[in-house]
Coordinates of C-alpha atoms in Angstrom, one line a residue:
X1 CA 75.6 137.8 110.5
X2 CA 75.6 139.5 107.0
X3 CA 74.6 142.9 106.7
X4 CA 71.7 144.2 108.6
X5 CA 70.3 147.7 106.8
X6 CA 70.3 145.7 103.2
X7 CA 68.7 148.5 100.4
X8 CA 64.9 149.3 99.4
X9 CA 63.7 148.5 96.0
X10 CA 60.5 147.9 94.3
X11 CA 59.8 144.3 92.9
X12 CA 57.3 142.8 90.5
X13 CA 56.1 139.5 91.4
X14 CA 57.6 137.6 89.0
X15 CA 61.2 139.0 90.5
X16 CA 60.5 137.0 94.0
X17 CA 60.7 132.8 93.9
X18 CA 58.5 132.4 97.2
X19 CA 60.2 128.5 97.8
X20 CA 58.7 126.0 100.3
X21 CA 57.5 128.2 103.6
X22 CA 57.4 127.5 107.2
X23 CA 53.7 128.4 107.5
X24 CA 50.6 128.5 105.4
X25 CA 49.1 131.9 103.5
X26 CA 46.0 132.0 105.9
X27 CA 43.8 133.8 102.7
X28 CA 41.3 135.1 105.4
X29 CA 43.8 137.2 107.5
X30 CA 44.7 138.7 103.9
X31 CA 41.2 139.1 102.5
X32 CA 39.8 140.3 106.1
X33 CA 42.7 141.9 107.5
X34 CA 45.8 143.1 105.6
X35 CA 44.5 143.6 102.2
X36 CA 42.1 146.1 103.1
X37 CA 44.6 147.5 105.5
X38 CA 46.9 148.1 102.8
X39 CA 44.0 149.5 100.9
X40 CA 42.5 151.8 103.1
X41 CA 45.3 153.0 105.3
X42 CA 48.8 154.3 103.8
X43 CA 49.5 151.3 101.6
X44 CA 52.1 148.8 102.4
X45 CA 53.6 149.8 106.0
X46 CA 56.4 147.1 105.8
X47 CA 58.5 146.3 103.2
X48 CA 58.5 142.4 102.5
X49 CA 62.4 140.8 103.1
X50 CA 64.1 139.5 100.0
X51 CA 67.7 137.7 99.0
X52 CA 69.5 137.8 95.9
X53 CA 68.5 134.6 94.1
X54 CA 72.0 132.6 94.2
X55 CA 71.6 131.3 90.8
X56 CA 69.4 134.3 88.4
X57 CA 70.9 137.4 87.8
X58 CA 67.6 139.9 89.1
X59 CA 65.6 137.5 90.8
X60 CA 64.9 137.2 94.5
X61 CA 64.5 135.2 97.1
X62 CA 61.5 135.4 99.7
X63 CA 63.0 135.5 103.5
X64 CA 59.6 136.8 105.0
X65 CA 56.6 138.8 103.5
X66 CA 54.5 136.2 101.5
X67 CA 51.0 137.8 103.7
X68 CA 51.9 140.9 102.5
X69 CA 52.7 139.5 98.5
X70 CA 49.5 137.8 98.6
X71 CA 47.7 141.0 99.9
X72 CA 49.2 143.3 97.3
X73 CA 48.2 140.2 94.3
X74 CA 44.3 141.0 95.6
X75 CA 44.8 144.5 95.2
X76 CA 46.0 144.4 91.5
X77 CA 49.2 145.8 92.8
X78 CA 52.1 145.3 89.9
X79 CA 55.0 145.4 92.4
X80 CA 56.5 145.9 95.9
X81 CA 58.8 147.2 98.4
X82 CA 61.2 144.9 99.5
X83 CA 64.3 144.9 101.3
X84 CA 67.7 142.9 100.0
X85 CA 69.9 141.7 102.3
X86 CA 72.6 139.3 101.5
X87 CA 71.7 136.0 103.9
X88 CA 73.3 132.8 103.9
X89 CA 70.1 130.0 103.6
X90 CA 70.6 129.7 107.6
X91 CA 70.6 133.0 108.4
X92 CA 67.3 133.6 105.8
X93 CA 65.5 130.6 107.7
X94 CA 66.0 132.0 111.1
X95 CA 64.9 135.4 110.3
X96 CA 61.9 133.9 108.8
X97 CA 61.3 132.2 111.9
X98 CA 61.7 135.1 114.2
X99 CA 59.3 137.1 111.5
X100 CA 56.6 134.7 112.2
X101 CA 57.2 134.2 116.1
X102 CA 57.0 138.5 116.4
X103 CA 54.4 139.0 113.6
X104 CA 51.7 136.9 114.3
X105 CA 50.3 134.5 117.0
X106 CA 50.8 130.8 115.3
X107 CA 49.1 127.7 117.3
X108 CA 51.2 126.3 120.4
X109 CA 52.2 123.5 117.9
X110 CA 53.4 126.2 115.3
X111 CA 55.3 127.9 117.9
X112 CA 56.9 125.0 119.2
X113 CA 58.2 123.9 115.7
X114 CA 59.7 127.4 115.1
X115 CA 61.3 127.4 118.1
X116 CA 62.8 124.5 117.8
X117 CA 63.7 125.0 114.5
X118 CA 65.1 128.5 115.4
X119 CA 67.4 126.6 118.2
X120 CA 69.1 124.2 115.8
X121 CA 69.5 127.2 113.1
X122 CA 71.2 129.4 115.9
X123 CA 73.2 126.7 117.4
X124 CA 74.4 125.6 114.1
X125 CA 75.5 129.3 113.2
X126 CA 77.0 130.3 117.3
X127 CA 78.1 126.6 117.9
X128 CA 79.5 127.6 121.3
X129 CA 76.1 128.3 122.6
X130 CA 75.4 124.7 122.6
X131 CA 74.5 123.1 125.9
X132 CA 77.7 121.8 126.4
X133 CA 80.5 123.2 124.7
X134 CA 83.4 124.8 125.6
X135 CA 83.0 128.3 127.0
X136 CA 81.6 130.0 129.9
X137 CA 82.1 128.3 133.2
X138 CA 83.6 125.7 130.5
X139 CA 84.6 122.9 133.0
X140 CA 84.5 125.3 136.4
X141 CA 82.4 123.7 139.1
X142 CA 80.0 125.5 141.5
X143 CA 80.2 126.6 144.9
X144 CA 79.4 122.6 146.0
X145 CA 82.0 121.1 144.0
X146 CA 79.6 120.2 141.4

């Protein structure tokens, strides 16, 4: 995987591109919840998760953190902490994924998406984890021959 610490920096909005998501701003866990978290209690407690935009020179992409963007918008914030990592799109998606699954309880559907979603990502990054490929016992049989 690329680099794990990445670097803390302040972003205005109009630095992240958000793209398509894996799951829905719910606008009532932000209005009810987070936002006046944010508000009341020592500001932002996590940074949001950001990528250098492959194509613009200062913009970023969104890996995980669009609750939190959304949260800071309602409070008139003009910026926010991020974290930049360099992440290929795979390796983004699947710490998006694992964000979610840890963060937040989804619906058993939503979990079962990411999951699944998360197992293709991983097996396409560590092929020899497949089910099936070479490695481990590889072609060793059991104590019963089989």
């Amino acid at each position: 995987m690329s680099e794990a610490s990445g670097k803390l920096i302040r972003l205005t909005f109009d630095q992240i591109e958000i793209g398509p998501r894996k799951r829905r701003v719910d606008m009532e866990y932000v209005e009810g919840v987070l936002a006046p978290s944010m508000a009341e209690k020592q500001g932002q407690l996590s940074p949001i998760d950001v990528r250098p935009h492959p194509e613009v020179e200062g913009r970023y992409k969104l890996v995980f953190g669009e609750h939190r963007i959304e949260a800071a918008k309602l409070l008139g914030w003009l910026d926010i902490e991020a974290i930049v990592r360099d992440r290929t799109d795979n390796e983004a998606r699947l710490s998006e994924i694992d964000e979610n699954l840890i963060r937040r309880n989804g619906t058993a559907l939503e979990r079962a998406d990411f999951l699944a979603e998360r197992k293709a990502i991983y097996e396409h990054l560590y092929p020899e984890t497949k089910k099936g490929a070479q490695g481990g016992r590889g072609g060793q049989t059991n104590e019963s021959g089989k």
